[in-house]
Tab-separated table of C-alpha atoms and ligand atoms in Angstrom:
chain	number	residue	atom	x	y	z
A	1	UNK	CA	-3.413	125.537	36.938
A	2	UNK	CA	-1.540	127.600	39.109
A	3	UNK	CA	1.586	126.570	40.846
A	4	UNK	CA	1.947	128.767	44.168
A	5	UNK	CA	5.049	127.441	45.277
A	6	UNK	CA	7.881	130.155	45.275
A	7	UNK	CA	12.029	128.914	46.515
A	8	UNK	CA	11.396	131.081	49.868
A	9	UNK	CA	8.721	128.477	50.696
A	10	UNK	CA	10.678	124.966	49.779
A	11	UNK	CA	13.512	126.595	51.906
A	12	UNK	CA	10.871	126.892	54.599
A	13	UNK	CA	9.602	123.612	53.878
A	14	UNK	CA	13.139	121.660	53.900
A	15	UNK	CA	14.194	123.525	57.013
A	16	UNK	CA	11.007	122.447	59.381
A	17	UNK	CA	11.397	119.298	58.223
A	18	UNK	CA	15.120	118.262	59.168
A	19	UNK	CA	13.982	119.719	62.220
A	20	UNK	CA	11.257	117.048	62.324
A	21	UNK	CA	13.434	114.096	61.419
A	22	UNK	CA	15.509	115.519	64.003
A	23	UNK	CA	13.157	114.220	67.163
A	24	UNK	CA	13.744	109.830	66.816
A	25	UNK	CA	9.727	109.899	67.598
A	26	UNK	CA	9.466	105.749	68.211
A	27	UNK	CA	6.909	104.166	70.656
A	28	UNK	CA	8.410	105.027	73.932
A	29	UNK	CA	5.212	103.920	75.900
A	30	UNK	CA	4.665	105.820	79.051
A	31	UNK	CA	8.425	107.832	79.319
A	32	UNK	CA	7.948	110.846	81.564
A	33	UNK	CA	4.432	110.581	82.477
A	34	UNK	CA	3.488	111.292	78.227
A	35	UNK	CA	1.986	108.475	76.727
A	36	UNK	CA	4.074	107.456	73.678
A	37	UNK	CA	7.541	109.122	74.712
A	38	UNK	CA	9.174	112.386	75.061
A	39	UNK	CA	10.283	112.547	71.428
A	40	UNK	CA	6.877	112.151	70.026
A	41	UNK	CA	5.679	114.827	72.523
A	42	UNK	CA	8.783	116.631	71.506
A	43	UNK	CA	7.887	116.309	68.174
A	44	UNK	CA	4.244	117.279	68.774
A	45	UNK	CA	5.226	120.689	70.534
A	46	UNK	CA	7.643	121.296	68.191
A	47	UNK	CA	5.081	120.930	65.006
A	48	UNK	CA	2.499	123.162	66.488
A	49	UNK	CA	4.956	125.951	67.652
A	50	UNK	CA	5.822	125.668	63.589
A	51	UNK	CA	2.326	126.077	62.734
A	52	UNK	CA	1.495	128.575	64.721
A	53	UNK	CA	4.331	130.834	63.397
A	54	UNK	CA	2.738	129.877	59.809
A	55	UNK	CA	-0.701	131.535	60.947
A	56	UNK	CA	-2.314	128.640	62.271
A	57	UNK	CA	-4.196	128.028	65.453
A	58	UNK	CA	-2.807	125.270	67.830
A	59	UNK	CA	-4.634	123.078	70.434
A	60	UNK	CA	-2.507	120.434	72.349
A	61	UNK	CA	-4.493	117.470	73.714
A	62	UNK	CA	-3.548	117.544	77.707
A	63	UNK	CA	-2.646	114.333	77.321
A	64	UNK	CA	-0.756	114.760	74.929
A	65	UNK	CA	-2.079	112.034	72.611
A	66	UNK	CA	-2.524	114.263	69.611
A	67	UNK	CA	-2.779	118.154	68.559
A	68	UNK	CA	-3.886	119.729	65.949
A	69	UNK	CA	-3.215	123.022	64.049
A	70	UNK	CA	-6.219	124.975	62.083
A	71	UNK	CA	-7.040	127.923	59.900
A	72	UNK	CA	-9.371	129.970	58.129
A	73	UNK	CA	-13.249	129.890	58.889
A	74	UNK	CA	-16.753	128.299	57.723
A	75	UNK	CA	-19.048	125.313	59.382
A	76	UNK	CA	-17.421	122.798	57.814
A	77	UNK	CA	-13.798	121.045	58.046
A	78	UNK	CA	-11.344	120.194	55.759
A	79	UNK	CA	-8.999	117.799	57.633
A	80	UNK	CA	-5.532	116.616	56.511
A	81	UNK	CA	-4.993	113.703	58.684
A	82	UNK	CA	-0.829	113.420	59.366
A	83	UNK	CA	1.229	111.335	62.095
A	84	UNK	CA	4.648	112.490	63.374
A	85	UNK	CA	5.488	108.875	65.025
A	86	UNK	CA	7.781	106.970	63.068
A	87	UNK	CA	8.798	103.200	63.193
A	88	UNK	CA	12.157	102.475	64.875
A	89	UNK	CA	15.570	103.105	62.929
A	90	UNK	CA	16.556	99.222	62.597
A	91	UNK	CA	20.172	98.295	62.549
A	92	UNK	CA	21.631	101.542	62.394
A	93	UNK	CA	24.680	99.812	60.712
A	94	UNK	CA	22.296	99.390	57.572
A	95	UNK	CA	21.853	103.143	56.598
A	96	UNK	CA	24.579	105.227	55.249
A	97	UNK	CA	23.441	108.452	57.006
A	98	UNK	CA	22.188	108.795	60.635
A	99	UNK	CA	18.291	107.838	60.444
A	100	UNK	CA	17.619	110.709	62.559
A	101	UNK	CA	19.516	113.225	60.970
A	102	UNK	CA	17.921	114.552	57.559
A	103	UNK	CA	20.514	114.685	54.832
A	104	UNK	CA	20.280	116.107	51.590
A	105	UNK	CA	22.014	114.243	49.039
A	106	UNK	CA	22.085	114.049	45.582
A	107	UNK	CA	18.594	115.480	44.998
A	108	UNK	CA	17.486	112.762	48.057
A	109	UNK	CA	16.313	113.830	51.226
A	110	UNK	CA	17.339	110.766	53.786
A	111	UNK	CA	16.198	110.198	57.037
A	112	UNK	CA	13.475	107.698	59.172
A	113	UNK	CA	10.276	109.645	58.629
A	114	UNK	CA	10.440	111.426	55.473
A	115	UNK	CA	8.720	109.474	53.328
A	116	UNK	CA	6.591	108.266	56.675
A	117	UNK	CA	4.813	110.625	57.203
A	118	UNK	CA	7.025	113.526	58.174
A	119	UNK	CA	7.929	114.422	54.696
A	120	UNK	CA	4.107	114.307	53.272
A	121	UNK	CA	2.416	115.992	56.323
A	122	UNK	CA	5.076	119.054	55.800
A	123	UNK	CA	4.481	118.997	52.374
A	124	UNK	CA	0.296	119.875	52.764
A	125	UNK	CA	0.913	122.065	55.586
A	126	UNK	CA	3.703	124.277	53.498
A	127	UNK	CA	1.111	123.838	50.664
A	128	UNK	CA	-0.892	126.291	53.108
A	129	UNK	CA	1.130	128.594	53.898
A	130	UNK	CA	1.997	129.158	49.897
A	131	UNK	CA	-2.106	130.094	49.421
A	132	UNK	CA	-1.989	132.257	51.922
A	133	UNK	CA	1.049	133.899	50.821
A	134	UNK	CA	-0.924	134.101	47.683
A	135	UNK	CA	-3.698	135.803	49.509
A	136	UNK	CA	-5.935	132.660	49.199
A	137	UNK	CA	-9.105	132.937	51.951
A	138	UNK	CA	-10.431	129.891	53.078
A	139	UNK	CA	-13.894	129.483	53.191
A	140	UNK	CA	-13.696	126.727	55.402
A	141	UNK	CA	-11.619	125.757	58.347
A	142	UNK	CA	-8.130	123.468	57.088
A	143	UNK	CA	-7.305	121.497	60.152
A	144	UNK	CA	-3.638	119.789	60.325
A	145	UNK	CA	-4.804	116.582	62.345
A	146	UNK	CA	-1.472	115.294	63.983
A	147	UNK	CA	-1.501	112.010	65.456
A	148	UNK	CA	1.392	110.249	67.742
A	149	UNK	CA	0.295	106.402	67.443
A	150	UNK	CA	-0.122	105.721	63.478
A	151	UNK	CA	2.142	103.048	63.925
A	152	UNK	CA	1.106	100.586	66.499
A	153	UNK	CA	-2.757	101.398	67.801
A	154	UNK	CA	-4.070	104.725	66.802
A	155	UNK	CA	-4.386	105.424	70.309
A	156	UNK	CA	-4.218	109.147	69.159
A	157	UNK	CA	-7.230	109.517	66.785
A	158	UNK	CA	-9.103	106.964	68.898
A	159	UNK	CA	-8.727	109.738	72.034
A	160	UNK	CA	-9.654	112.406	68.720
A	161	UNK	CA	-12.196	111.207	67.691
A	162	UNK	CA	-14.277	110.690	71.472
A	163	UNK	CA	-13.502	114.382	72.008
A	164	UNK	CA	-13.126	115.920	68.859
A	165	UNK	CA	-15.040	117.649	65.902
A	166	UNK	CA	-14.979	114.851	63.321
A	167	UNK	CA	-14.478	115.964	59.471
A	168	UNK	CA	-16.735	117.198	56.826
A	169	UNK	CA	-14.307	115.638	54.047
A	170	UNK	CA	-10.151	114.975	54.256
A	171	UNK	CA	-7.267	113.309	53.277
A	172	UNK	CA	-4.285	111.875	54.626
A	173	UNK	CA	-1.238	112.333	52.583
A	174	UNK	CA	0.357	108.835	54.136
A	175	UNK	CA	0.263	106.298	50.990
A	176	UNK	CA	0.778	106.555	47.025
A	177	UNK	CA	-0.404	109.137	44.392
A	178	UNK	CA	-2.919	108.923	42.956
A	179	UNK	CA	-5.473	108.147	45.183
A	180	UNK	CA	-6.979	105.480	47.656
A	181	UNK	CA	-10.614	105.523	47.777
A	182	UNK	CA	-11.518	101.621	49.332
A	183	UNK	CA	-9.448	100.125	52.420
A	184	UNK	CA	-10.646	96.702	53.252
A	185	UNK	CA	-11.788	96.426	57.145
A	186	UNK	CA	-9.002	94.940	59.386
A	187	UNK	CA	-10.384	92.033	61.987
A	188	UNK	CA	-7.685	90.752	64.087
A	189	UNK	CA	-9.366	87.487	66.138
A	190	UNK	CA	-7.805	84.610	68.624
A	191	UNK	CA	-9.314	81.477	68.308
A	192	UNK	CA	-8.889	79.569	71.931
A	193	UNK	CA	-9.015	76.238	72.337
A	194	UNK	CA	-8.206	73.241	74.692
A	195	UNK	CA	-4.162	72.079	75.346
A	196	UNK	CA	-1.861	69.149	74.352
A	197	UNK	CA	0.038	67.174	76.389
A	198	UNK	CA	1.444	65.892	73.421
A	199	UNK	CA	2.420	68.578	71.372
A	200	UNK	CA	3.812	72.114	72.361
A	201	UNK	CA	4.205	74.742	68.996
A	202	UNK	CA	4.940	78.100	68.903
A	203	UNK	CA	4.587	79.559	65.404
A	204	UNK	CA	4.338	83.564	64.090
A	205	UNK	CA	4.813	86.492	64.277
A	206	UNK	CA	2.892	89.933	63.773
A	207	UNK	CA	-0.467	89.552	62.900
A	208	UNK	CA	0.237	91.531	59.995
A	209	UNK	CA	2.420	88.729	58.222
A	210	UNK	CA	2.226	86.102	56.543
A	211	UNK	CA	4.324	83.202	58.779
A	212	UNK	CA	7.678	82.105	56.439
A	213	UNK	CA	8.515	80.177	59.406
A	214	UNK	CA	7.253	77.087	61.357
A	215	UNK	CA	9.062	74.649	63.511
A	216	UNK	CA	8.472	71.536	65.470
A	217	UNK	CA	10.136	69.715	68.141
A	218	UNK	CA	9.100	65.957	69.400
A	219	UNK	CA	7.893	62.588	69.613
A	220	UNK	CA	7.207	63.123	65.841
A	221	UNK	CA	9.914	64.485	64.148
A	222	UNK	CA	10.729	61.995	61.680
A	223	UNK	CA	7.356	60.990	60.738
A	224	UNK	CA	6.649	65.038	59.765
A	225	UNK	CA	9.760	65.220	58.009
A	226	UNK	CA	8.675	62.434	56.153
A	227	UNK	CA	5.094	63.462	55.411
A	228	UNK	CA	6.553	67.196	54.456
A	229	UNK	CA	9.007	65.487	51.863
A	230	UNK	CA	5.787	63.648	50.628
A	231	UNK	CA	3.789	66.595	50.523
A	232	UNK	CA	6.545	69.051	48.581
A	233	UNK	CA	7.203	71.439	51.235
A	234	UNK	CA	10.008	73.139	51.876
A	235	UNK	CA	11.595	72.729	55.343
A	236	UNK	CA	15.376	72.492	56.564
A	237	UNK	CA	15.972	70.617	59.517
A	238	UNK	CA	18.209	69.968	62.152
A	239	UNK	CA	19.360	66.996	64.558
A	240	UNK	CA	15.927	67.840	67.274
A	241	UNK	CA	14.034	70.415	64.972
A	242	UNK	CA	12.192	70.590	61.545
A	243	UNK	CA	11.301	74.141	60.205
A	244	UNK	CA	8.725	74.607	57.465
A	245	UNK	CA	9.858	77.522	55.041
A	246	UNK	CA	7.076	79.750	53.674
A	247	UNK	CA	6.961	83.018	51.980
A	248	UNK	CA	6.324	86.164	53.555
A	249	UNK	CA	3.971	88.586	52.627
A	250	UNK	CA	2.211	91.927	54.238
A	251	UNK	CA	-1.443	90.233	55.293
A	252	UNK	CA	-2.893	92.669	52.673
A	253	UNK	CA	-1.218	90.286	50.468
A	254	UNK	CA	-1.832	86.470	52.035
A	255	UNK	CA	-2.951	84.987	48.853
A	256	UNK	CA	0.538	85.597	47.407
A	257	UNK	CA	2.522	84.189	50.464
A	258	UNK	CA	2.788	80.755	51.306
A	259	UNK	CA	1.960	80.036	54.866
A	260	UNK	CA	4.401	77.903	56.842
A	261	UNK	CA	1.727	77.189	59.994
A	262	UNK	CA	-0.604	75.977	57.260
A	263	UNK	CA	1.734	73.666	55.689
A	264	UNK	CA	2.836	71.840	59.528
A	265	UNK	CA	-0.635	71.726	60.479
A	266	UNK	CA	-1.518	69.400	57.441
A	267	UNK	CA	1.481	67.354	57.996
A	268	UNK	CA	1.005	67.434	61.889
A	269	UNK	CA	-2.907	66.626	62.381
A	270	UNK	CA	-2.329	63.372	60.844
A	271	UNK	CA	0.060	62.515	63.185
A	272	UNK	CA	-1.102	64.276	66.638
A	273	UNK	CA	-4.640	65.378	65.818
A	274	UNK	CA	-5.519	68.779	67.674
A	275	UNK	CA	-8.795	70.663	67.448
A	276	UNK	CA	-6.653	73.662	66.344
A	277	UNK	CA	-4.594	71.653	63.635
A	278	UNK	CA	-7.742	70.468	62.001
A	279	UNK	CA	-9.332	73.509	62.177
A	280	UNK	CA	-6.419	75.423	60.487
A	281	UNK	CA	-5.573	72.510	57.755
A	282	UNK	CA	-9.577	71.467	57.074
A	283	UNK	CA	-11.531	74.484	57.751
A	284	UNK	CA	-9.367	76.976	56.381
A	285	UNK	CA	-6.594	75.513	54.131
A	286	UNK	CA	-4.110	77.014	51.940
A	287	UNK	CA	-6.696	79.366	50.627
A	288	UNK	CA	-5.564	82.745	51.881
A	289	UNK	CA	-9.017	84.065	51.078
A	290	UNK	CA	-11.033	82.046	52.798
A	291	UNK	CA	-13.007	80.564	50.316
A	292	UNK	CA	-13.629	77.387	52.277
A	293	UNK	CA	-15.035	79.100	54.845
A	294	UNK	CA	-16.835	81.524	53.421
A	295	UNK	CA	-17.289	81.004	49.911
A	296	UNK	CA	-15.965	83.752	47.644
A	297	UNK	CA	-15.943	87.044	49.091
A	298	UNK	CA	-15.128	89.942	46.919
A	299	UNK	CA	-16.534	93.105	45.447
A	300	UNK	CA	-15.614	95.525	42.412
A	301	UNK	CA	-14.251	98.633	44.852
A	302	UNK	CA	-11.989	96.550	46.867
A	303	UNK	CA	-11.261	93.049	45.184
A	304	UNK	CA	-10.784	89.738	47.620
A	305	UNK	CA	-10.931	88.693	51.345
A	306	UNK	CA	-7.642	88.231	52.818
A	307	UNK	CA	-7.330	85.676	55.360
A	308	UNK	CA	-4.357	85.073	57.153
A	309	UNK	CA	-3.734	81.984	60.112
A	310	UNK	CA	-0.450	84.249	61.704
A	311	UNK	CA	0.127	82.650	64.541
A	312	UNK	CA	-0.259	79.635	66.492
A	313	UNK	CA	0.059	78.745	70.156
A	314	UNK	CA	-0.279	75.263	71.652
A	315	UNK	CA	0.693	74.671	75.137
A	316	UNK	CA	-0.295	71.863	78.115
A	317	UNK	CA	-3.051	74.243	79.135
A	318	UNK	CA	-4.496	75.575	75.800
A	319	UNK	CA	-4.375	76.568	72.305
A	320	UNK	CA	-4.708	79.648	70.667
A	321	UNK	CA	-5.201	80.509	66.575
A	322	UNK	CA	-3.866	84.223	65.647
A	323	UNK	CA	-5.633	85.926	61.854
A	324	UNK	CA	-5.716	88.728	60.618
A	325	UNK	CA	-8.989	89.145	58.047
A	326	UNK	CA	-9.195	92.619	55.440
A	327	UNK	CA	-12.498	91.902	54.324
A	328	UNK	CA	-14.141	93.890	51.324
A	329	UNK	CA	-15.608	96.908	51.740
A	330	UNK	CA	-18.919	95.968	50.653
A	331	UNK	CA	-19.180	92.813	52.380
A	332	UNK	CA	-20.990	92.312	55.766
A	333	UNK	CA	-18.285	92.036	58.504
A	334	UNK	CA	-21.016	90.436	61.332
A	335	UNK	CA	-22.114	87.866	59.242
A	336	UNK	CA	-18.540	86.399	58.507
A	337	UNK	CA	-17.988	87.117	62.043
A	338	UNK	CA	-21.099	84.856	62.775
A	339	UNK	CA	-19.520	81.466	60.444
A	340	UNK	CA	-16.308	81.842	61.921
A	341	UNK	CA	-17.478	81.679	65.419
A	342	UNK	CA	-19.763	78.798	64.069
A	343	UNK	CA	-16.924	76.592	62.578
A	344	UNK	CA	-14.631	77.152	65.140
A	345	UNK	CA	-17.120	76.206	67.724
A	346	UNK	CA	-17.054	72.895	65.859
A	347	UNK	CA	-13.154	72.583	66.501
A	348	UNK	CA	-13.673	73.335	70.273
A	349	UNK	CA	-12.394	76.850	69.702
A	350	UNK	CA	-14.188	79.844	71.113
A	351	UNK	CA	-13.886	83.625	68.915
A	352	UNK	CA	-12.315	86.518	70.470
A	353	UNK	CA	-12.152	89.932	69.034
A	354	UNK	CA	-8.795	91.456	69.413
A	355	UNK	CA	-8.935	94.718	67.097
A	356	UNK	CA	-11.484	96.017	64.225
A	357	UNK	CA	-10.871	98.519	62.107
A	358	UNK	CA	-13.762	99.709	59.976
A	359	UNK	CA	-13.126	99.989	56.028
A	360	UNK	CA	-13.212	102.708	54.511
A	361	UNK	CA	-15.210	103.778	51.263
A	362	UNK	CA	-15.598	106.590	49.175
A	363	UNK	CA	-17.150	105.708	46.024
A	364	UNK	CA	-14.988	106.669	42.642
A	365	UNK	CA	-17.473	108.771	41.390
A	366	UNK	CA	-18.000	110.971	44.693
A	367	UNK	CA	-16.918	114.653	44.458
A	368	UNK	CA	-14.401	114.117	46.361
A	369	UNK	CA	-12.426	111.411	44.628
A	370	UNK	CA	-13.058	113.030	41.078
A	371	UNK	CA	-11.813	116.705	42.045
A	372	UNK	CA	-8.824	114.908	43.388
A	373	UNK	CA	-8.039	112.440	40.795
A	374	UNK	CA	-8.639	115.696	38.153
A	375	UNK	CA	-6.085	117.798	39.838
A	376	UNK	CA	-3.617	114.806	40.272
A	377	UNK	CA	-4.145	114.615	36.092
A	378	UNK	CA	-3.925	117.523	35.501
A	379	UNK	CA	-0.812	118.450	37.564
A	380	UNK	CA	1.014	114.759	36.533
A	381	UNK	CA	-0.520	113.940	32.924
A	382	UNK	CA	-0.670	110.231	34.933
A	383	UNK	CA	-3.588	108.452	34.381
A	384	UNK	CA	-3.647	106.148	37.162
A	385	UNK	CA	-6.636	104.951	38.462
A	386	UNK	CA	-7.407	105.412	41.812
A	387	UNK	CA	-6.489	102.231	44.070
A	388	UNK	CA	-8.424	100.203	46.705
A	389	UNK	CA	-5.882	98.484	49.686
A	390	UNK	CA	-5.943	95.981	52.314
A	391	UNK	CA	-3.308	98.723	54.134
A	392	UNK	CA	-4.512	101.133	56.907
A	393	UNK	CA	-4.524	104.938	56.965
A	394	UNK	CA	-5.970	107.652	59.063
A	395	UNK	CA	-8.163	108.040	56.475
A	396	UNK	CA	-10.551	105.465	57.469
A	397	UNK	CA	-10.415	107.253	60.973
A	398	UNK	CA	-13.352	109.784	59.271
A	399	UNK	CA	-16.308	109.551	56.945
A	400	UNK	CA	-15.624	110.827	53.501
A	401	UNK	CA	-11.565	111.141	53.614
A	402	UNK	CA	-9.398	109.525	51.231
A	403	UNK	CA	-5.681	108.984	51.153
A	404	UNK	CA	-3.593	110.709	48.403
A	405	UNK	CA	0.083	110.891	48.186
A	406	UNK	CA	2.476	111.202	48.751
A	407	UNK	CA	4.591	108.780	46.706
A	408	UNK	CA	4.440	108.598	43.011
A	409	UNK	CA	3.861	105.532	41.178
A	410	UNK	CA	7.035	104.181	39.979
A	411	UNK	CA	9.146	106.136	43.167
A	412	UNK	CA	11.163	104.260	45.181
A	413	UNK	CA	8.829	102.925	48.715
A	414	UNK	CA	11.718	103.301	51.203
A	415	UNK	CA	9.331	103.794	54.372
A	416	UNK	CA	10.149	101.335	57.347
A	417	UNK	CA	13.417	100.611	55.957
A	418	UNK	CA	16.954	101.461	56.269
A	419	UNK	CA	17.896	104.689	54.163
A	420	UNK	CA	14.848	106.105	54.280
A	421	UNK	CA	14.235	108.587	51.502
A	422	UNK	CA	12.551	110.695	49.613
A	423	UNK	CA	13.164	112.961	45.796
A	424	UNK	CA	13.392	116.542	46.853
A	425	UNK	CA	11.663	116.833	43.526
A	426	UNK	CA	8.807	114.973	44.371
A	427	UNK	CA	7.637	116.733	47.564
A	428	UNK	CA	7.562	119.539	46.014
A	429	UNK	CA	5.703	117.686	43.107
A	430	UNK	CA	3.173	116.716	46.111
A	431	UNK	CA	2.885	120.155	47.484
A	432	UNK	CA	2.219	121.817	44.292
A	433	UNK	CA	-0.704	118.820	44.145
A	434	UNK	CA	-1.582	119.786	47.761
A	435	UNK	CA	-1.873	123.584	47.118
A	436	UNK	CA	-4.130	123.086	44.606
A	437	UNK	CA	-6.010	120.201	46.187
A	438	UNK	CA	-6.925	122.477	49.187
A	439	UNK	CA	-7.595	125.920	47.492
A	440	UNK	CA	-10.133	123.947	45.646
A	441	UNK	CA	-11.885	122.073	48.583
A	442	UNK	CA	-11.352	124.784	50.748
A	443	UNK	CA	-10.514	128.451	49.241
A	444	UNK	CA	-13.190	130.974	47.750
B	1	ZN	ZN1	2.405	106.453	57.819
């Protein structure tokens, strides 16, 4: 296989994207009239003006919620799907070089945003501009999808996809080499329920993780020490307070955590029963996947439920149960929908839908996944297989896209944290992949 890559081009590549890491493009809802900050409409601007002067095409939602850059011709769409938002910097006093300042060290680019998702989504769209340098022609359109919202609500490829051509086939380079073919579906539900004038707990934290933390105040405080020392929990306390210690996990990963709100509520409901304590300690259990709801719910392409009690509200006026579900991608979301509603009817609780996110599914031995996972082979000598996740891409955004790259298995995962960074090496590693991947889909 060819490699089309040539210095001028990495040059080009390295240069766009300090300027990229450059714009601190965090959730600024609403500043100056755009809707997710000036530096992510900075940052938006600033990627199309570089894509145009690569060849491309531009169009700029109004709005300002996403744009997208696009080249060569055909009926149908090749889409890379790419973000330019990027999570905040943390405690700046944790990284050793300024997050928002790209830094090339030791064979290490640093900075927030280059492994997430600046550093992939320059990596595919410099992978273009080295075919057509090669005099590549594209028999079908390549369109650089870039979204602003990837990290909090997809906001952007929600407005996209109302008023948008939708793909014939794509990828989003935003997760590990070689390839993700099955993302469970994400169900984020309340549970709401009657109050306590008894008891008042406030427990959790994102939806997304598994509570390590759970503390109680009150008329009981001895009595739950006592019953978590019976029980074997851990828990530290203080002279008015008792905190249950978990362990925290991504909610992708429940059934590895241990979940402090589950522990209280079996030590609490015997003491202060509460429709919401019984349903979380009887109903549901320690069982991060569900099982005693459900029964077992799994499948081959995607593996278990996940099922994951993250927060929990009780107050003198009501109650409210927070979990986050990644159910399989064969399994039938409405009918677990319909037993949940069903048991916590019997616990006085009522179901509320607060987000869905369809899975995503592209069977193994689709076209798709085995040109990919051929070229990855071919270019690595890895033999990976190809992955299934309870994580979230833009992939799932469009039928028949999967997610591939950028990391390598083995490389250091850096995104979200301090010190940021990505191997020089290995984006050009991935853009030698990319090159390939879309002269193949998309070239004569
Ligand atoms: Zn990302």
């Amino acid at each position: 296989m060819k490699n089309y890559l040539t210095e001028q081009i990495k040059e080009d590549f390295l240069a766009s994207l300090k300027l990229l890491i450059s714009y601190p493009s965090v959730l600024n809802e609403n500043e100056n009239g755009t809707p997710f900050g000036q530096a992510i409409q900075d940052v938006l601007e600033k990627t199309l003006e570089i894509c145009q002067g690569l060849g491309f095409k531009t169009y700029l939602d109004p709005k300002g919620y996403y744009g997208y850059a696009e080249i060569g011709q055909g009926k149908e769409l090749l889409a890379v799907l790419c973000h330019l938002d990027v999570v905040p910097s943390g405690d700046e006093a944790d990284w050793k070089t300024p997050p928002f300042e790209a830094i090339v060290k030791d064979g290490y680019i640093f900075g927030r945003g280059v492994q997430d998702d600046k550093g992939p989504s320059m990596a595919a769209l410099y992978a273009v501009k080295a075919l057509l340098d090669s005099g590549v022609v594209f028999q079908k359109r390549v369109r650089f999808i870039f979204g602003t919202d990837e990290e909090t609500l997809w906001r952007c490829m929600g407005r996209y996809n109302e008023l948008e051509e939708t793909a014939t086939l794509g990828f989003a380079p935003d997760s590990s080499f070689p390839l993700t073919y099955a993302e469970k579906g994400l169900l984020q539900v309340k549970l709401h329920g009657p109050g306590s004038d008894f008891l008042q707990l406030e427990a959790g934290e994102a939806f997304n993780v598994v509570p390590a933390k759970a503390s109680y105040q009150g008329a009981f405080l001895e009595k739950v020490i006592a019953g978590l020392r019976a029980a074997g929990f851990d828990y530290e306390e203080t002279a008015d307070e008792v905190t249950v210690l978990g362990v925290p996990k991504h909610a992708k990963d429940a059934a590895q955590g241990v979940n402090a709100i589950v522990r209280l509520a079996k030590v609490l409901q015997l003491l202060a029963p509460h429709p919401a304590l019984s349903f979380i300690a009887d109903a549901v259990g320690e069982d991060a996947t569900g099982s005693r709801l459900f029964g077992p719910i799994l499948d081959e392409p995607s593996g278990s439920l996940s099922f994951n009690i993250a927060g929990l509200t009780i107050t003198p006026e009501r109650s409210e149960i927070r979990i986050d579900l990644r159910i399989p991608v064969l399994a039938d979301k409405e009918d677990l929908v319909r037993i949940l509603s069903k048991k916590a009817a019997d616990y006085q609780l009522t179901y509320e839908e607060f987000d869905y996110l369809a899975p995503l599914y592209v069977p193994k031995d689709s076209e798709l996944v085995s040109t990919l996972m051929g070229i990855y082979q071919e270019k690595t000598g890895d033999t990976s297989p190809a992955m299934s996740s309870g994580g979230a891409t833009f992939a799932r955004t469009m039928p028949n896209c999967v997610a591939f790259g950028a990391l390598f298995p083995g490389a250091e995962q850096t995104e979200h944290q301090a010190n940021e960074r990505a191997k020089l090496d290995d984006l050009y590693k991935a853009m030698d992949i990319y090159a390939e991947t879309i002269r193949r889909l998309a070239g004569e």
